[in-house]
Tab-separated table of C-alpha atoms and ligand atoms in Angstrom:
chain	number	residue	atom	x	y	z
L	579	MET	CA	-21.000	-26.800	-14.839
L	580	LYS	CA	-20.555	-24.352	-18.016
L	581	PHE	CA	-18.757	-21.083	-18.034
L	582	THR	CA	-16.145	-18.844	-19.643
L	583	TYR	CA	-13.335	-17.579	-17.786
L	584	GLN	CA	-10.118	-15.495	-18.322
L	585	ASN	CA	-7.836	-13.679	-15.082
L	586	ALA	CA	-4.615	-11.779	-17.778
L	587	THR	CA	-3.282	-10.070	-14.854
L	588	GLN	CA	0.213	-10.596	-14.507
L	589	ILE	CA	1.325	-11.520	-11.435
L	590	PHE	CA	5.054	-10.894	-9.928
L	591	PHE	CA	4.921	-12.876	-6.565
L	592	GLY	CA	8.020	-12.838	-4.121
L	593	GLN	CA	10.665	-9.843	-2.174
L	594	GLY	CA	11.842	-7.457	-4.008
L	595	GLN	CA	9.149	-7.809	-7.554
L	596	ILE	CA	8.426	-3.952	-6.924
L	597	SER	CA	11.463	-3.477	-9.257
L	598	LYS	CA	9.848	-4.814	-11.995
L	599	ILE	CA	6.846	-2.477	-12.619
L	600	SER	CA	10.003	-0.424	-14.263
L	601	ASP	CA	9.431	-2.267	-17.400
L	602	ALA	CA	5.340	-3.421	-16.530
L	603	ILE	CA	4.664	-0.024	-17.200
L	604	ASP	CA	5.321	1.234	-21.224
L	605	SER	CA	8.026	3.812	-20.690
L	606	GLN	CA	6.046	6.261	-22.931
L	607	SER	CA	2.907	6.347	-20.586
L	608	LYS	CA	2.265	9.357	-17.939
L	609	VAL	CA	1.341	7.763	-14.700
L	610	LEU	CA	-0.886	8.341	-11.556
L	611	PHE	CA	0.714	7.387	-8.537
L	612	LEU	CA	-2.537	6.850	-6.214
L	613	TYR	CA	-2.744	5.415	-2.695
L	614	GLY	CA	-4.189	5.775	0.944
L	615	GLY	CA	-3.585	7.234	3.660
L	616	GLY	CA	0.399	7.158	3.718
L	617	SER	CA	1.453	3.820	5.079
L	618	ILE	CA	3.246	3.363	2.010
L	619	LYS	CA	5.945	5.994	3.469
L	620	LYS	CA	6.783	4.273	6.705
L	621	ASN	CA	7.484	0.557	5.115
L	622	GLY	CA	9.841	1.091	2.111
L	623	VAL	CA	6.905	1.322	-0.403
L	624	TYR	CA	6.697	4.739	-2.025
L	625	GLU	CA	10.604	4.988	-2.384
L	626	GLN	CA	10.408	1.283	-4.090
L	627	THR	CA	7.970	2.694	-6.258
L	628	LYS	CA	9.679	6.162	-7.106
L	629	GLN	CA	12.924	4.070	-8.204
L	630	ALA	CA	10.952	2.221	-10.497
L	631	LEU	CA	8.697	5.148	-11.929
L	632	THR	CA	12.631	6.554	-12.236
L	633	ASN	CA	12.273	6.522	-16.400
L	634	HIS	CA	8.409	7.490	-16.324
L	635	GLN	CA	6.853	10.641	-16.059
L	636	TRP	CA	4.347	10.281	-13.582
L	637	LEU	CA	1.840	12.514	-10.707
L	638	GLU	CA	1.203	11.239	-7.142
L	639	PHE	CA	-2.714	11.389	-5.755
L	640	SER	CA	-2.970	10.659	-2.137
L	641	GLY	CA	-5.632	10.235	0.289
L	642	VAL	CA	-7.986	7.054	-0.733
L	643	GLU	CA	-9.402	6.500	1.776
L	644	ALA	CA	-10.267	3.281	3.555
L	645	ASN	CA	-13.220	2.468	1.588
L	646	PRO	CA	-13.072	5.013	-0.553
L	647	THR	CA	-15.002	7.591	-1.398
L	648	LYS	CA	-17.083	8.802	-4.588
L	649	GLU	CA	-16.300	12.421	-3.316
L	650	THR	CA	-12.259	11.929	-2.913
L	651	LEU	CA	-11.634	9.745	-6.235
L	652	ASP	CA	-13.872	11.839	-8.703
L	653	LYS	CA	-10.973	14.484	-7.710
L	654	ALA	CA	-8.530	11.699	-9.164
L	655	ILE	CA	-10.651	11.803	-12.300
L	656	ASP	CA	-10.775	15.490	-12.933
L	657	VAL	CA	-6.504	14.998	-12.589
L	658	CYS	CA	-6.362	12.398	-15.492
L	659	LYS	CA	-8.430	14.845	-17.791
L	660	GLN	CA	-6.495	17.406	-17.065
L	661	GLU	CA	-3.444	16.002	-17.278
L	662	ASN	CA	-3.926	13.126	-19.852
L	663	ILE	CA	-2.792	10.346	-17.576
L	664	ASP	CA	-2.663	7.208	-19.977
L	665	PHE	CA	-1.947	4.424	-17.084
L	666	ILE	CA	-3.311	4.193	-12.940
L	667	LEU	CA	-0.488	2.746	-10.590
L	668	ALA	CA	-2.403	2.139	-7.940
L	669	VAL	CA	-0.515	0.980	-4.376
L	670	GLY	CA	-2.416	-0.260	-0.894
L	671	GLY	CA	-5.090	-2.561	-0.123
L	672	GLY	CA	-8.589	-3.308	-1.950
L	673	SER	CA	-9.673	0.275	-1.081
L	674	VAL	CA	-6.933	2.023	-2.979
L	675	ILE	CA	-7.246	-0.523	-6.131
L	676	ASP	CA	-11.141	-0.619	-6.439
L	677	GLY	CA	-10.522	3.600	-6.238
L	678	ALA	CA	-7.879	2.942	-9.416
L	679	LYS	CA	-10.801	0.847	-11.439
L	680	TYR	CA	-13.264	4.063	-10.320
L	681	VAL	CA	-11.123	6.316	-11.735
L	682	ALA	CA	-9.749	4.536	-14.120
L	683	ALA	CA	-13.307	3.741	-15.970
L	684	GLY	CA	-14.599	7.472	-15.039
L	685	ALA	CA	-11.562	9.374	-16.500
L	686	LEU	CA	-12.911	7.833	-19.646
L	687	TYR	CA	-16.485	8.987	-19.404
L	688	ASP	CA	-18.246	12.294	-19.453
L	689	GLY	CA	-20.829	12.119	-17.027
L	690	ASP	CA	-20.599	11.817	-13.344
L	691	ALA	CA	-18.563	8.383	-12.334
L	692	TRP	CA	-21.101	6.937	-9.892
L	693	ASP	CA	-23.149	6.582	-13.222
L	694	ILE	CA	-21.520	3.018	-13.200
L	695	LEU	CA	-22.475	2.160	-9.759
L	696	ILE	CA	-26.433	3.271	-10.343
L	697	GLY	CA	-26.198	0.838	-14.025
L	698	LYS	CA	-26.726	4.095	-16.126
L	699	TYR	CA	-23.108	3.353	-17.252
L	700	THR	CA	-21.288	0.614	-18.716
L	701	PRO	CA	-17.772	0.963	-18.676
L	702	GLU	CA	-16.328	-0.994	-21.730
L	703	THR	CA	-13.526	0.911	-21.649
L	704	ALA	CA	-10.793	2.469	-19.386
L	705	LEU	CA	-7.162	3.076	-18.427
L	706	PRO	CA	-4.395	0.628	-18.124
L	707	ILE	CA	-4.652	-0.257	-14.007
L	708	GLY	CA	-1.498	-1.789	-12.252
L	709	ALA	CA	-1.436	-2.670	-8.918
L	710	ILE	CA	1.156	-3.392	-5.964
L	711	LEU	CA	-0.495	-4.365	-3.426
L	712	THR	CA	0.059	-4.119	0.928
L	713	ILE	CA	-2.253	-6.461	2.429
L	714	PRO	CA	-3.779	-9.171	1.134
L	715	ALA	CA	-6.996	-9.455	1.805
L	716	THR	CA	-9.678	-8.445	-1.325
L	717	GLY	CA	-8.399	-9.928	-4.509
L	718	SER	CA	-8.973	-7.075	-5.634
L	719	GLU	CA	-5.381	-6.551	-7.295
L	720	SER	CA	-6.425	-9.357	-9.911
L	721	ASN	CA	-10.035	-9.095	-10.199
L	722	GLY	CA	-13.299	-6.786	-11.590
L	723	ASN	CA	-14.134	-5.921	-9.030
L	724	SER	CA	-14.742	-2.788	-7.501
L	725	VAL	CA	-16.449	-1.225	-4.384
L	726	ILE	CA	-17.148	2.659	-3.991
L	727	THR	CA	-19.192	4.405	-0.716
L	728	LYS	CA	-20.932	7.813	-2.193
L	729	SER	CA	-20.020	10.084	1.326
L	730	GLU	CA	-23.283	12.615	0.715
L	731	THR	CA	-25.610	9.295	0.944
L	732	GLN	CA	-23.900	6.761	2.764
L	733	GLN	CA	-24.446	4.128	-0.248
L	734	LYS	CA	-21.685	1.620	-0.795
L	735	MET	CA	-22.218	-0.488	-4.092
L	736	ALA	CA	-20.215	-2.947	-6.285
L	737	PHE	CA	-19.843	-2.929	-9.487
L	738	ALA	CA	-17.599	-5.136	-11.770
L	739	ALA	CA	-15.874	-4.977	-15.239
L	740	GLN	CA	-13.239	-6.850	-17.261
L	741	CYS	CA	-11.756	-3.569	-18.806
L	742	VAL	CA	-10.783	-2.680	-15.015
L	743	LEU	CA	-9.193	-5.753	-14.599
L	744	PRO	CA	-5.383	-4.520	-13.144
L	745	VAL	CA	-2.836	-5.654	-16.148
L	746	PHE	CA	-0.112	-6.935	-13.413
L	747	ALA	CA	0.027	-7.458	-9.521
L	748	VAL	CA	3.197	-7.065	-7.935
L	749	MET	CA	2.082	-9.139	-4.435
L	750	ASP	CA	5.476	-8.607	-2.634
L	751	PRO	CA	4.837	-10.266	0.989
L	752	ASP	CA	7.275	-8.662	3.007
L	753	VAL	CA	5.253	-5.136	2.855
L	754	MET	CA	2.959	-6.894	4.788
L	755	LYS	CA	5.573	-6.656	7.707
L	756	THR	CA	3.936	-3.409	8.621
L	757	LEU	CA	0.150	-4.018	8.601
L	758	PRO	CA	-1.025	-3.883	12.329
L	759	GLU	CA	-2.746	-6.888	13.426
L	760	LYS	CA	-6.114	-6.861	13.217
L	761	GLN	CA	-5.545	-5.262	10.194
L	762	LEU	CA	-3.749	-9.080	9.674
L	763	ALA	CA	-6.889	-10.461	11.226
L	764	ASN	CA	-9.104	-8.992	8.697
L	765	GLY	CA	-7.423	-10.454	5.473
L	766	VAL	CA	-7.427	-13.899	6.949
L	767	VAL	CA	-11.654	-13.760	7.522
L	768	ASP	CA	-11.779	-11.992	4.252
L	769	ALA	CA	-10.666	-13.948	1.874
L	770	PHE	CA	-12.065	-16.902	4.392
L	771	VAL	CA	-15.774	-15.152	3.634
L	772	HIS	CA	-14.814	-15.037	0.283
L	773	VAL	CA	-14.505	-18.809	-0.738
L	774	CYS	CA	-17.760	-19.546	1.177
L	775	GLU	CA	-19.711	-17.077	-0.607
L	776	GLN	CA	-18.032	-19.172	-3.742
L	777	TYR	CA	-18.312	-22.877	-1.809
L	778	ILE	CA	-21.307	-22.814	0.744
L	779	THR	CA	-24.287	-23.389	-1.612
L	780	LYS	CA	-25.454	-26.441	-3.137
L	781	ASN	CA	-23.472	-29.532	-3.439
L	782	ALA	CA	-23.144	-29.450	-7.613
L	783	GLY	CA	-20.268	-32.069	-7.683
L	784	ALA	CA	-18.395	-29.330	-9.137
L	785	MET	CA	-14.727	-31.504	-7.415
L	786	VAL	CA	-12.221	-28.922	-8.917
L	787	GLN	CA	-13.657	-26.211	-7.954
L	788	ASP	CA	-14.730	-27.876	-3.915
L	789	GLY	CA	-11.233	-28.629	-3.541
L	790	TYR	CA	-9.656	-25.727	-4.690
L	791	SER	CA	-11.929	-24.174	-2.011
L	792	GLU	CA	-11.499	-26.526	0.617
L	793	THR	CA	-7.643	-26.172	-0.331
L	794	LEU	CA	-7.879	-22.391	0.489
L	795	LEU	CA	-9.998	-22.475	3.271
L	796	ARG	CA	-8.059	-25.441	4.945
L	797	THR	CA	-4.897	-23.078	5.041
L	798	LEU	CA	-6.344	-19.691	5.727
L	799	LYS	CA	-7.569	-21.907	8.727
L	800	SER	CA	-3.876	-22.976	9.923
L	801	LEU	CA	-3.191	-19.569	8.948
L	802	GLY	CA	-5.281	-18.374	11.651
L	803	ASP	CA	-4.770	-20.605	13.808
L	804	SER	CA	-0.306	-19.948	13.904
L	805	PHE	CA	-1.110	-16.442	13.565
L	806	ASN	CA	1.345	-15.995	16.453
L	807	GLU	CA	4.415	-17.599	14.587
L	808	ARG	CA	4.820	-15.018	11.511
L	809	ASP	CA	7.263	-15.541	9.253
L	810	ASP	CA	8.089	-15.311	5.713
L	811	ALA	CA	6.180	-18.355	4.645
L	812	TRP	CA	3.168	-17.191	6.653
L	813	ARG	CA	3.139	-13.988	4.936
L	814	ALA	CA	3.607	-14.973	1.620
L	815	ASN	CA	1.274	-18.138	1.960
L	816	LEU	CA	-1.398	-15.677	2.797
L	817	MET	CA	-0.812	-13.238	0.181
L	818	LEU	CA	-1.366	-16.251	-2.924
L	819	ALA	CA	-4.298	-17.016	-0.454
L	820	ALA	CA	-6.120	-14.046	0.239
L	821	ASN	CA	-5.368	-13.454	-3.896
L	822	GLN	CA	-6.800	-17.376	-5.239
L	823	ALA	CA	-9.898	-16.627	-3.252
L	824	LEU	CA	-11.486	-13.952	-5.638
L	825	ASN	CA	-10.130	-13.906	-9.118
L	826	GLY	CA	-12.775	-15.873	-9.854
L	827	PHE	CA	-11.984	-19.668	-10.847
L	828	ILE	CA	-12.679	-21.189	-8.299
L	829	GLY	CA	-16.241	-19.177	-8.577
L	830	SER	CA	-16.493	-20.810	-12.171
L	831	GLY	CA	-19.240	-22.707	-12.964
L	832	VAL	CA	-20.976	-23.125	-9.520
L	833	GLU	CA	-23.730	-20.950	-7.882
L	834	GLN	CA	-22.798	-18.039	-5.848
L	835	ASP	CA	-23.973	-16.508	-2.459
L	836	TRP	CA	-22.624	-13.037	-1.654
L	837	SER	CA	-25.812	-12.143	0.520
L	838	THR	CA	-23.490	-11.741	4.358
L	839	HIS	CA	-20.892	-9.349	1.529
L	840	MET	CA	-24.422	-6.931	0.374
L	841	ILE	CA	-25.759	-6.791	4.360
L	842	GLY	CA	-22.270	-6.245	5.524
L	843	HIS	CA	-21.489	-3.504	3.105
L	844	GLU	CA	-24.336	-1.939	4.744
L	845	LEU	CA	-22.607	-1.948	8.320
L	846	THR	CA	-19.725	-0.844	7.388
L	847	ALA	CA	-21.758	2.359	5.013
L	848	LEU	CA	-23.772	2.884	8.435
L	849	TRP	CA	-21.441	1.815	11.580
L	850	HIS	CA	-17.855	2.088	9.833
L	851	VAL	CA	-17.599	-1.089	10.524
L	852	ASP	CA	-14.182	-2.570	9.360
L	853	HIS	CA	-15.158	-5.238	5.934
L	854	ALA	CA	-14.247	-7.918	6.939
L	855	ARG	CA	-15.830	-7.459	10.334
L	856	SER	CA	-19.164	-6.999	8.563
L	857	LEU	CA	-18.899	-9.941	7.373
L	858	ALA	CA	-17.328	-12.286	10.679
L	859	ILE	CA	-20.833	-10.872	12.234
L	860	VAL	CA	-23.308	-11.542	9.411
L	861	GLN	CA	-22.115	-15.036	7.778
L	862	PRO	CA	-22.557	-16.792	10.968
L	863	SER	CA	-26.075	-15.505	11.940
L	864	LEU	CA	-27.173	-15.814	7.595
L	865	LEU	CA	-25.618	-19.911	8.109
L	866	ARG	CA	-28.118	-20.216	10.672
L	867	ASN	CA	-31.081	-18.746	9.146
L	868	GLN	CA	-30.329	-20.909	5.699
L	869	ILE	CA	-29.581	-24.413	7.405
L	870	GLU	CA	-31.142	-26.053	5.317
L	871	HIS	CA	-30.421	-24.426	2.379
L	872	LYS	CA	-26.542	-25.341	2.788
L	873	ARG	CA	-27.012	-28.317	4.855
L	874	ALA	CA	-25.108	-30.716	2.047
L	875	LYS	CA	-22.146	-28.174	1.746
L	876	LEU	CA	-21.917	-27.413	5.589
L	877	GLU	CA	-20.732	-30.508	6.295
L	878	GLN	CA	-18.974	-31.130	3.080
L	879	MET	CA	-16.882	-27.926	4.784
L	880	GLY	CA	-17.192	-29.479	8.534
L	881	ARG	CA	-15.401	-33.073	7.276
L	882	ASN	CA	-12.588	-31.662	4.701
L	883	VAL	CA	-11.713	-28.253	6.357
L	884	PHE	CA	-12.549	-28.682	9.970
L	885	ALA	CA	-11.622	-32.659	10.221
L	886	LEU	CA	-15.397	-32.941	12.045
L	887	GLU	CA	-16.514	-36.243	12.929
L	888	GLN	CA	-19.799	-37.072	11.066
L	889	SER	CA	-23.285	-36.456	13.190
L	890	ASP	CA	-26.488	-35.324	12.668
L	891	ASP	CA	-25.259	-32.191	13.623
L	892	LEU	CA	-22.895	-31.621	11.476
L	893	ALA	CA	-23.927	-28.599	9.750
L	894	GLU	CA	-24.314	-27.237	13.621
L	895	SER	CA	-21.304	-27.816	14.685
L	896	THR	CA	-19.222	-26.396	11.453
L	897	ILE	CA	-20.823	-23.037	11.527
L	898	ASP	CA	-20.094	-22.787	15.187
L	899	ALA	CA	-16.213	-24.127	14.261
L	900	ILE	CA	-16.468	-20.529	11.631
L	901	GLU	CA	-17.746	-18.987	14.561
L	902	ALA	CA	-15.401	-19.796	16.687
L	903	PHE	CA	-12.295	-19.059	14.179
L	904	TYR	CA	-13.022	-15.810	13.669
L	905	ASN	CA	-13.082	-14.936	17.766
L	906	SER	CA	-9.761	-16.984	18.035
L	907	LEU	CA	-8.057	-14.044	15.857
L	908	ASN	CA	-10.321	-11.695	18.053
L	909	VAL	CA	-12.785	-11.088	15.004
L	910	ALA	CA	-16.273	-10.797	16.805
L	911	THR	CA	-19.074	-11.741	15.463
L	912	GLN	CA	-21.740	-9.701	17.478
L	913	LEU	CA	-22.258	-5.492	15.885
L	914	THR	CA	-22.086	-3.614	19.140
L	915	GLU	CA	-20.725	-0.106	17.091
L	916	HIS	CA	-24.377	0.696	16.485
L	917	GLY	CA	-24.937	2.261	20.303
L	918	ASP	CA	-28.242	1.331	22.380
L	919	ASP	CA	-30.945	0.761	19.691
L	920	LYS	CA	-30.792	-2.883	18.283
L	921	GLN	CA	-34.373	-2.668	16.751
L	922	GLY	CA	-33.736	1.028	15.178
L	923	ALA	CA	-30.607	-0.991	13.803
L	924	ILE	CA	-31.760	-3.514	12.539
L	925	ASP	CA	-35.200	-1.403	10.589
L	926	ALA	CA	-32.104	0.867	9.172
L	927	VAL	CA	-30.266	-1.913	7.393
L	928	VAL	CA	-33.402	-3.524	6.167
L	929	SER	CA	-34.083	-0.547	4.835
L	930	ARG	CA	-31.560	0.097	2.856
L	931	LEU	CA	-30.941	-3.014	1.177
L	932	GLU	CA	-34.922	-2.530	0.731
L	933	GLY	CA	-33.982	1.121	-1.134
L	934	LEU	CA	-31.214	-1.429	-2.734
L	935	ASN	CA	-33.999	-3.826	-3.914
L	936	TYR	CA	-31.662	-6.034	-2.794
L	937	VAL	CA	-35.394	-8.342	-1.108
L	938	SER	CA	-33.957	-11.730	-2.549
L	939	LEU	CA	-30.800	-13.100	-2.170
L	940	SER	CA	-28.432	-15.823	-2.037
L	941	GLU	CA	-28.343	-18.953	-4.377
L	942	ASN	CA	-32.320	-18.674	-4.673
L	943	GLY	CA	-33.691	-15.852	-3.618
L	944	THR	CA	-34.448	-17.239	0.134
L	945	VAL	CA	-32.677	-14.282	2.161
L	946	THR	CA	-35.564	-12.081	2.015
L	947	PRO	CA	-36.741	-8.995	4.621
L	948	VAL	CA	-38.500	-11.180	6.573
L	949	GLU	CA	-34.887	-13.402	7.243
L	950	VAL	CA	-32.579	-10.906	7.173
L	951	ARG	CA	-34.284	-9.441	10.222
L	952	GLN	CA	-34.245	-12.164	11.686
L	953	ILE	CA	-30.157	-13.029	10.961
L	954	LEU	CA	-29.634	-9.257	12.314
L	955	THR	CA	-32.105	-10.629	15.286
L	956	ASN	CA	-29.238	-13.087	15.877
L	957	ALA	CA	-25.861	-10.871	14.841
L	958	VAL	CA	-26.663	-7.444	16.422
L	959	ALA	CA	-25.933	-7.190	20.098
S	279	NZQ	O1	-4.085	4.176	3.923
S	279	NZQ	P1	-3.237	3.328	4.049
S	279	NZQ	O2	-2.635	4.532	4.773
S	279	NZQ	O3	-2.169	3.065	2.776
S	279	NZQ	O4	-3.328	3.159	5.061
S	279	NZQ	C1	-4.266	1.288	4.786
S	279	NZQ	C2	-5.511	0.978	5.679
S	279	NZQ	O5	-5.784	2.100	6.924
S	279	NZQ	C3	-3.435	0.481	5.608
S	279	NZQ	N1	-2.691	-0.098	5.481
S	279	NZQ	C4	-2.653	-0.989	4.037
S	279	NZQ	N2	-1.527	-1.766	3.520
S	279	NZQ	C5	-0.672	-1.563	4.566
S	279	NZQ	C6	-1.489	-0.328	6.111
S	279	NZQ	N3	-1.004	-0.154	6.837
S	279	NZQ	C7	0.487	-0.690	7.171
S	279	NZQ	N4	0.958	-1.545	6.569
S	279	NZQ	C8	0.421	-1.960	5.205
S	279	NZQ	N5	1.279	-3.044	4.211
S	279	NZQ	O6	-4.956	-0.869	5.900
S	279	NZQ	C9	-5.979	-0.566	6.482
S	279	NZQ	C10	-6.985	-0.850	5.618
S	279	NZQ	O7	-7.037	-1.067	3.866
S	279	NZQ	P2	-8.475	-1.154	3.354
S	279	NZQ	O8	-7.847	-1.233	1.421
S	279	NZQ	O9	-9.352	-0.503	3.333
S	279	NZQ	O10	-8.357	-3.000	3.222
S	279	NZQ	P3	-8.342	-4.089	2.394
S	279	NZQ	O11	-7.786	-4.194	1.603
S	279	NZQ	O12	-9.191	-4.959	3.455
S	279	NZQ	O13	-9.959	-3.234	1.094
S	279	NZQ	C11	-11.370	-2.894	2.127
S	279	NZQ	C12	-12.030	-2.478	0.860
S	279	NZQ	O14	-12.213	-3.741	-0.238
S	279	NZQ	C13	-13.460	-3.687	-0.534
S	279	NZQ	C14	-14.244	-3.069	0.757
S	279	NZQ	O15	-15.627	-3.497	0.787
S	279	NZQ	C15	-13.333	-2.365	1.225
S	279	NZQ	O16	-14.284	-1.137	0.945
S	279	NZQ	N6	-13.836	-5.464	-1.728
S	279	NZQ	C16	-13.608	-4.955	-2.517
S	279	NZQ	C17	-13.680	-6.097	-3.401
S	279	NZQ	C18	-13.140	-6.631	-4.663
S	279	NZQ	N7	-12.892	-5.784	-5.323
S	279	NZQ	O17	-13.405	-7.750	-4.763
S	279	NZQ	C19	-13.963	-7.887	-2.311
S	279	NZQ	C20	-13.938	-7.907	-0.934
S	279	NZQ	O18	-15.205	-8.521	-0.670
S	279	NZQ	C21	-14.587	-6.014	-0.262
S	279	NZQ	O19	-15.589	-5.802	-0.714
S	280	ZN	ZN1	-15.167	-8.973	0.743
């Protein structure tokens, strides 16, 4: 266990906290207020933000899509450059906040910002970002990750950089009241899989990280089980759990396996499957495929998260319990969006992963194109 960890995002958590941005953003800053398709105009978040920016000079840029595109975000970069923007306020979910990170780094770069995604440019400086979170799921509000899609080529790619870590994140659970149930269920599943990707690897005896991961998993499971009895406490607990699931701590000093995400991103790029739903499709099948590498951890999860009894097939039962949990939230674990051509769909995903050189995914490098084919054979309807 050896790691360096820092998470400097200031968190303003709780009802009414949006007003705190008035002081959190330097009053001399010229702010770009970045948001998505307009949900914030229906739940008062836009008005509250505007109110809090009364003493600031600001411009707005709307229309950042779910699964944000380079094409849209490049226009925001142009605005930053032309208008000498010096602070980006991202108001939305993972898509808007991820988009803000691309814009913040791209605004200080002379070339095509897509260079960041293809590894041609490594950003070490970016405009400062503040986030007002409207959907708990990704943890993007206090991490340095960003996932961007290039529509032209249907590529969905990720980058991570310390310089795009938001300086603050406002998490007011009240903003979730307007979220459609489907988006809320997505949030529970995405956060659950984030913990799994950092937890279901080798059993390395990391008691603190494992214990905290199990607390988060049990919390998310219990929130899923009480989905129909949502109240203020339910929303606050989900918002905090999703944040802690991917703020870097539980993954510190332990092996991680992001192969469910890497394969899932291709389902989103090709068939626009919601991010969380892509994970629910891939993960149970991937775990069954990799069960021998992950047996000890699956057994531990079965005991400590799902309260299952010790048995010879405890790891198998744990995967069944994970799958049943997603299904209980009306989140499917089979891909149907691809139409009738199952073989064509599998070939497309495998060849795209090969194109990205993702040919030995997982903590062991054992998720090869042969395994991906097997995983998808069981995950595609
Ligand atoms: O655009 P608007 O109108 O705001 O509508 C959004 C959007 O359509 C709507 N919404 C958000 N807050 C709402 C609301 N509707 C009503 N009331 C509210 N309070 O919800 C829709 C989905 O929003 P989106 O931001 O796309 O959802 P999410 O937070 O799940 O973000 C998904 C994106 O994050 C990436 C995913 O790949 C995907 O592109 N990820 C980012 C990660 C990170 N930065 O660490 C990790 C994740 O694994 C993930 O890959
Ligand atoms: Zn995710």
